[in-house]
Coordinates of C-alpha atoms in Angstrom, one line a residue:
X267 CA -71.2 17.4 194.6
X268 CA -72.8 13.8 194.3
X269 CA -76.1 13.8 195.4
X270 CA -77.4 10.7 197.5
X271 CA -79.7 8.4 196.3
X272 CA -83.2 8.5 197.8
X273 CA -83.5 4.2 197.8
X274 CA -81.1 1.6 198.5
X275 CA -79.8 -0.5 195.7
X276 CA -82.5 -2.9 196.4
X277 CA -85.4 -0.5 196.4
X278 CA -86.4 -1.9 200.1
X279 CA -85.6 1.0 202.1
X280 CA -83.9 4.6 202.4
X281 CA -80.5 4.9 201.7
X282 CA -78.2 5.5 204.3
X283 CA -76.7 8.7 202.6
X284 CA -80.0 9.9 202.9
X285 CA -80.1 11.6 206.1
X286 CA -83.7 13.8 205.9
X287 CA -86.8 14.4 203.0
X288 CA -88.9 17.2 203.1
X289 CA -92.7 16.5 201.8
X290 CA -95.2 18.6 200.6
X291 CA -98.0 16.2 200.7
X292 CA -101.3 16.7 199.0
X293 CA -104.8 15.3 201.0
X294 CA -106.9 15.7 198.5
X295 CA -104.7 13.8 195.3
X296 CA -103.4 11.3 198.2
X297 CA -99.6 11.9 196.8
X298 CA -96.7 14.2 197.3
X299 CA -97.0 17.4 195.7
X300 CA -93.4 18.3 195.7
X301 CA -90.1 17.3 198.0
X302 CA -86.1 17.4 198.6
X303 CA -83.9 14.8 200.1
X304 CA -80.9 15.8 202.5
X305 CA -78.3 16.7 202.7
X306 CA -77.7 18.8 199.5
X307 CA -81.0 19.2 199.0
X308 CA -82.3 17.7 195.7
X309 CA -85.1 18.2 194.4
X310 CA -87.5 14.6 194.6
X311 CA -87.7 13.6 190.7
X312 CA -90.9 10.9 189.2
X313 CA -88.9 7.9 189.9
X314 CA -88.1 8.9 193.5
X315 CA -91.7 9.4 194.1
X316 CA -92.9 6.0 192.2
X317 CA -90.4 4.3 194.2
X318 CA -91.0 6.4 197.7
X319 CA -94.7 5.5 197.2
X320 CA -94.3 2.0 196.5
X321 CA -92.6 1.7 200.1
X322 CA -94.8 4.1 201.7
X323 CA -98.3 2.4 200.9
X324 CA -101.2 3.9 202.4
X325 CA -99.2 4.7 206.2
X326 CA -98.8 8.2 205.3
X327 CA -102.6 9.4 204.3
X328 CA -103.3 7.1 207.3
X329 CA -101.1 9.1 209.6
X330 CA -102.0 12.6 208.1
X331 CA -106.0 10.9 208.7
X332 CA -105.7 10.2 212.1
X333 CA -104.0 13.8 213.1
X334 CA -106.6 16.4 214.8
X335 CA -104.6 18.8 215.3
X336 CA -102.7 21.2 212.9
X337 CA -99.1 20.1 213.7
X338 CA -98.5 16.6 214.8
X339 CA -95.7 13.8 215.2
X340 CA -95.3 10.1 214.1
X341 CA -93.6 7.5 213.0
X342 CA -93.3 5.4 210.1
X343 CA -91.8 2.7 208.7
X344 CA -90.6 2.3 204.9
X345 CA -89.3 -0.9 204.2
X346 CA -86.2 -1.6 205.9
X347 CA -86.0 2.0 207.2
X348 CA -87.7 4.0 210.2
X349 CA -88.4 7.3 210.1
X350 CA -90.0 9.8 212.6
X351 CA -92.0 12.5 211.2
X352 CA -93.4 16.1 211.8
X353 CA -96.4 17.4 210.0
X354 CA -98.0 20.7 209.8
X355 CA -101.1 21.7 207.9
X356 CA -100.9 24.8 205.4
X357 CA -102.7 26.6 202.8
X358 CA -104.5 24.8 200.3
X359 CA -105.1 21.4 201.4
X360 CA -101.6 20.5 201.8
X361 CA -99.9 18.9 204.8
X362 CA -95.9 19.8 205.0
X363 CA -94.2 16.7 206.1
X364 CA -90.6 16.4 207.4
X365 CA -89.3 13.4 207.8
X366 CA -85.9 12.3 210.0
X367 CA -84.2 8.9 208.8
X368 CA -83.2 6.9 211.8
X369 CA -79.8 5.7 210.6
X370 CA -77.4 3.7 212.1
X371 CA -74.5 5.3 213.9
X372 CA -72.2 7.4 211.5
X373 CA -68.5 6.6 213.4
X374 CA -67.4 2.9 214.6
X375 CA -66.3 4.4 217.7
X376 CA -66.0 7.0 220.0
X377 CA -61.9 7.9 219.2
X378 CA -63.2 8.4 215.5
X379 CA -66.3 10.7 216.5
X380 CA -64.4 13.2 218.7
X381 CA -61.0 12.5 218.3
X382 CA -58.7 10.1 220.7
X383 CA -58.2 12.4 223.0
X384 CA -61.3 13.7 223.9
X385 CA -63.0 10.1 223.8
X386 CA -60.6 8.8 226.9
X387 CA -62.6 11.4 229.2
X388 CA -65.9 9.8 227.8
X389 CA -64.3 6.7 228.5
X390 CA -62.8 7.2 231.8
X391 CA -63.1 4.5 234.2
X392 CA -63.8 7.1 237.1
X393 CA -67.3 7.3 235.0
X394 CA -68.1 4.0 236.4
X395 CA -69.2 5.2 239.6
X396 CA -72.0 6.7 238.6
X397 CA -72.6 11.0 238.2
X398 CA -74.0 13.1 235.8
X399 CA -72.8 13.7 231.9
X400 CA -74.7 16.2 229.7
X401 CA -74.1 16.3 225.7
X402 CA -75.3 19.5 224.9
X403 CA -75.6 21.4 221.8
X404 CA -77.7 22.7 218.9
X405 CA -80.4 21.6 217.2
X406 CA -78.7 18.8 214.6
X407 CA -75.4 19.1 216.2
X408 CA -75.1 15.2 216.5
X409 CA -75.5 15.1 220.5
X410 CA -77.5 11.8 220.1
X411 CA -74.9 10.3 218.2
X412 CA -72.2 10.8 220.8
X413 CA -74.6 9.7 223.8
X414 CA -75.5 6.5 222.1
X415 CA -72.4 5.6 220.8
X416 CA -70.2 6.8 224.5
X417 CA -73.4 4.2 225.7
X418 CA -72.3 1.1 224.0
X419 CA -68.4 1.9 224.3
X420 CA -68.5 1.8 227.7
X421 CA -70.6 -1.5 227.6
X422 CA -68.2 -3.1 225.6
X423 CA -65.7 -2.3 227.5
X424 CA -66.8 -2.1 231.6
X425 CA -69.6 -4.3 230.9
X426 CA -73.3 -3.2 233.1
X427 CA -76.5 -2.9 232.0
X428 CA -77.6 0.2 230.5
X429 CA -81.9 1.7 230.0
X430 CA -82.2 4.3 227.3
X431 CA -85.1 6.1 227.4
X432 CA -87.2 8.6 224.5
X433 CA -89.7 9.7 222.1
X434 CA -88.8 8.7 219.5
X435 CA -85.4 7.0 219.9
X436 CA -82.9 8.4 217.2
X437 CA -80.6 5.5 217.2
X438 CA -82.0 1.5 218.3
X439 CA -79.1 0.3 220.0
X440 CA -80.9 -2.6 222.3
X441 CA -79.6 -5.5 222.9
X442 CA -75.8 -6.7 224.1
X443 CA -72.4 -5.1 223.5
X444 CA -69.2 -7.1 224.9
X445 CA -70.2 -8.3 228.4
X446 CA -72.9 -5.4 228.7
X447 CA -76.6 -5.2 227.9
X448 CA -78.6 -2.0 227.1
X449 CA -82.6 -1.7 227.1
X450 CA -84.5 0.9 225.1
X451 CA -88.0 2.5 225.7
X452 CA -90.3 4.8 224.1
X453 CA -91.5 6.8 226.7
X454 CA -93.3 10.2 227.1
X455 CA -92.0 12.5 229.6
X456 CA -95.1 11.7 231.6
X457 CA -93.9 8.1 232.0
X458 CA -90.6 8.8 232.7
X459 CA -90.6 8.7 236.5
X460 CA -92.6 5.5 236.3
X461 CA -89.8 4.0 234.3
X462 CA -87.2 5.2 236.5
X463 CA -88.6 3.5 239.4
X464 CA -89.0 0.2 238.0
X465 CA -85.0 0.6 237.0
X466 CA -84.2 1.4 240.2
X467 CA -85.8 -1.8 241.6
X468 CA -85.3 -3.8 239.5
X469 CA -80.9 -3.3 239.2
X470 CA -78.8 -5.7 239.4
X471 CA -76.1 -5.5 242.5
X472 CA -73.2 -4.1 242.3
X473 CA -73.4 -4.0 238.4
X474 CA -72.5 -0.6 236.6
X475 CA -75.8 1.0 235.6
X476 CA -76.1 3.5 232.8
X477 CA -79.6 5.8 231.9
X478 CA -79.7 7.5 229.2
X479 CA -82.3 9.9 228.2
X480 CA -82.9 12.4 224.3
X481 CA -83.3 15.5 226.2
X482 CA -84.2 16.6 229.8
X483 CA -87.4 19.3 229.6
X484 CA -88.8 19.7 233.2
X485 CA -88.1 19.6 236.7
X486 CA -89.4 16.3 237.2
X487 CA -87.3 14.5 234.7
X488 CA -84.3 16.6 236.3
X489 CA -84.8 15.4 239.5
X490 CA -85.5 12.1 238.5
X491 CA -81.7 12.0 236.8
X492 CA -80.1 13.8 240.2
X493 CA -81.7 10.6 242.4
X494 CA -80.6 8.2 239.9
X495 CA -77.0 10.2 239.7
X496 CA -76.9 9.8 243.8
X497 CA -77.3 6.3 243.8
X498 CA -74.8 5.6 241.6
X499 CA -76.0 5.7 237.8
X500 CA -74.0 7.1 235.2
X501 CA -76.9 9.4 233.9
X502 CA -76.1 10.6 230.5
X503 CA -78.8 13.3 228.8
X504 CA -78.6 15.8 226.3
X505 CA -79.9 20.0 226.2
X506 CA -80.0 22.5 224.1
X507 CA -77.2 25.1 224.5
X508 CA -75.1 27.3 223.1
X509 CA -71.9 26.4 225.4
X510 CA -71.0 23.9 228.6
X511 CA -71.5 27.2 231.3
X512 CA -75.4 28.0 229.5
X513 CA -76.0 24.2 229.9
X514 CA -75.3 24.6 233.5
X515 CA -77.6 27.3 234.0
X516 CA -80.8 25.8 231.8
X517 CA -80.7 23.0 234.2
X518 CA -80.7 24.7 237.4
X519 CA -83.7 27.0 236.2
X520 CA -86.2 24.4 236.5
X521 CA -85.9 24.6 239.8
X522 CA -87.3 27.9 241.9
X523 CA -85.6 30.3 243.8
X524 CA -86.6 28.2 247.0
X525 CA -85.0 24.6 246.2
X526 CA -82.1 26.4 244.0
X527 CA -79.9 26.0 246.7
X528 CA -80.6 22.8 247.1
X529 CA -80.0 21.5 243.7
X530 CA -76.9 23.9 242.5
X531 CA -75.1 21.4 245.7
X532 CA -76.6 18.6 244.3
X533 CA -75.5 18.9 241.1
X534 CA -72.1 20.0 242.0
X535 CA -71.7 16.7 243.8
X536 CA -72.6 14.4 240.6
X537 CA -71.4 16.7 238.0
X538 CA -68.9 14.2 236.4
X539 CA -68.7 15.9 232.5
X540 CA -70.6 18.1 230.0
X541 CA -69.4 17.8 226.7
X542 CA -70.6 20.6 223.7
X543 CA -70.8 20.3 220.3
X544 CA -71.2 22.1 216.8
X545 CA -71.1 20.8 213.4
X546 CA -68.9 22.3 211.2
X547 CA -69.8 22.1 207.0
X548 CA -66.6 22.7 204.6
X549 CA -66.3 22.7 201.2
X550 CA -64.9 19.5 199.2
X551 CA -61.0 19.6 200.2
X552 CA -61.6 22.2 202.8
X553 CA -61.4 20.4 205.8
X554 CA -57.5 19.7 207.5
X555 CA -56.6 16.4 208.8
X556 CA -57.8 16.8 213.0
X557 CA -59.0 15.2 216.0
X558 CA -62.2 15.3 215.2
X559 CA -64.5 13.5 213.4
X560 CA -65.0 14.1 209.3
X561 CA -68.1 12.9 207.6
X562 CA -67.4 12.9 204.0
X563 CA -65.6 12.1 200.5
X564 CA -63.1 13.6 199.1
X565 CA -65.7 15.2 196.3
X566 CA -68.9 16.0 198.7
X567 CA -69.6 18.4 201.0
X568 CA -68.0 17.4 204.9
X569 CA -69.2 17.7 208.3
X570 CA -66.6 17.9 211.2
X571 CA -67.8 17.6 214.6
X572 CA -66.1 20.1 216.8
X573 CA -66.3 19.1 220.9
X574 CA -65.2 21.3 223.7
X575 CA -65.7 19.6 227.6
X576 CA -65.8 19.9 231.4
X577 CA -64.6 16.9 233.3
X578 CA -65.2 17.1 236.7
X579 CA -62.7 14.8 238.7
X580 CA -64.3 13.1 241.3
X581 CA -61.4 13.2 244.0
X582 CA -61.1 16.6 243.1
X583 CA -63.5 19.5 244.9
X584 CA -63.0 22.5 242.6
X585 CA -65.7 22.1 240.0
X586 CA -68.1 21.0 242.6
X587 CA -67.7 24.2 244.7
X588 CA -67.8 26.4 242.1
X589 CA -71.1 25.3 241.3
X590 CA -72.8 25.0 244.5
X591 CA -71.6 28.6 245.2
X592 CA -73.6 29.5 242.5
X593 CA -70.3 30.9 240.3
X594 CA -71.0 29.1 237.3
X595 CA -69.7 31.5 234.3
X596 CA -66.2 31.6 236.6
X597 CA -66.0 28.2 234.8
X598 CA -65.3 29.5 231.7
X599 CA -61.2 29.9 232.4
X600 CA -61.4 25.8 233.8
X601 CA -63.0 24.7 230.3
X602 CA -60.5 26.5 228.4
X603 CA -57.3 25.4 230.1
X604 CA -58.7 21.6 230.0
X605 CA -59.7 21.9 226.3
X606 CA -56.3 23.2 225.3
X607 CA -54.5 20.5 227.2
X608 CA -56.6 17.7 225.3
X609 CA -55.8 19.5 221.8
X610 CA -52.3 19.2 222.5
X611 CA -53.5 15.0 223.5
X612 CA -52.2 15.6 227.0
X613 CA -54.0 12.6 229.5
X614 CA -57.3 13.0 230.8
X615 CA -54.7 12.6 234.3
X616 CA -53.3 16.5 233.3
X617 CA -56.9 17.5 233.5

């Protein structure tokens, strides 16, 4: 298997291949102690770490200085290339240091992501009146990578003006696409609603508005996305799940048993689509020509991305009422006659 380079040809930032390096940094020596870059995991030699340090300077003793606590986040720039980090202290003086290259988007679009089919629900002009789409998944299964790039898709092609919002933003995609405009913010989740507010006030009429948030963790941010969803944002966020039905369920527990009812009706209003997603990894040659979206060369080790999705059709009632009844897992038999009917590429119209 080839094994990616840890610097670009011109030594002034990460590679691209490179998609993660694993530290083990030393506080007391002020240099690494031992490391592997992703994916394939090799092992950091002497002229990765000459060359890592020479980009590095004195940032990361800085941030490892600076940090009070035993485990703590940052970012960092090397060169040409961002990276956010996680550190945690351990035995022996040594700080464990993972760090996440910010890369640009892997697929030029969203038909060679997911697959043609499944990237004409995503790109449905029914989206443009606003509702809720969740990308949900696993830890690393590459739901960032489908939010931002289903973000500036629809830009480019329904124009609007779309706010992104996180800490840290995985993928810096500011600025205009085709006859739209998207905005980026770092933001803690204490800040959110602030932001929201001043988006809100501050959107131009009758223009198609998109937010788009890394992950929704309370019930604050959760209502912040319903109000924004009811007043005619398309409100794209990502979850942690292990299916489209579990996704459901996550999000209506932030809310108690006293506002439950309240919420499951609002949600089954401006549902408009949750997509799921898993990476699949296959040996060189493994993988079979498909819809979906394949990461490598013919000679290193591929990653497919495997999508299954609810579209909820907003002159239709079905979905809605399912969900405000509270009948969520009875969606299972919906999810798995639509999916089958975009694996044999019928029209989103079939669905």
């Amino acid at each position: 298997m080839n094994q990616p380079a840890l610097l670009n040809k011109d030594g002034t930032g990460i590679s691209l291949s490179v998609s993660d390096i694993a530290l083990l940094w030393d506080e007391q020596s002020r240099c690494i102690d031992s490391g592997y870059i992703y994916p394939g995991r090799r092992r950091l030699e002497a002229s990765d770490r000459e060359g890592f340090a020479k980009l590095m300077g004195t940032q990361l003793t800085e941030m490892c200085t600076k940090a009070g606590s035993p485990c703590f986040d940052f970012d960092i720039r090397l060169g040409e290339s961002v990276m956010r980090g996680a550190g945690r202290r351990v035995a022996g003086g040594k700080v464990d240091i993972f760090l996440r290259h910010n890369r640009p988007l892997p697929a030029p679009d969203l038909e060679t992501l997911i697959g043609p089919a499944y990237a004409e629900v995503l790109m449905a002009p029914k989206l443009c009146g606003g509702g809720i789409v969740i990308v949900c998944g696993e830890t690393g299964s590459g739901k960032s990578t489908t939010m931002a790039r289903m973000v500036i898709d629809r830009l480019t092609k329904f124009g609007g003006v779309a706010h992104g919002f996180g800490y840290p933003l995985e993928y810096l995609i500011s600025g205009e696409h085709g006859m739209g405009v998207c905005y980026q913010v770092e933001t803690s989740d204490d800040e959110l609603a602030l932001q929201l507010k001043h988006v809100l006030r501050c959107m131009p009429v009758a223009t198609a508005g998109i937010l788009f948030i890394n992950e929704i963790r309370d019930a604050e941010a959760a209502r912040n996305m319903f109000t924004a969803a009811q007043n005619g944002f398309l409100v794209v966020f990502s979850m942690h799940s292990h299916g489209i039905t579990a996704a459901l369920q996550r999000l209506l527990i932030f809310f108690g048993q006293d506002s439950l009812p309240h919420y499951r009706s609002v949600l089954g209003d401006t549902l408009r689509l949750v997509v799921y997603q898993r990476l699949r990894r296959h040996q060189p040659k493994a993988i079979s020509p498909s819809l979906l979206f394949d990461s490598g060369s013919a000679n290193e080790l591929r990653v497919s991305v495997e999508v299954e999705l609810l579209y909820s059709n907003p002159d239709e009632h079905a979905i809605g009422e399912i969900i405000r009844s509270g009948r969520i897992m009875e969606l299972s038999n919906l999810i798995s006659a639509q999916n089958n009917r975009l694996r044999n590429r019928d029209s989103i119209n079939g669905l």
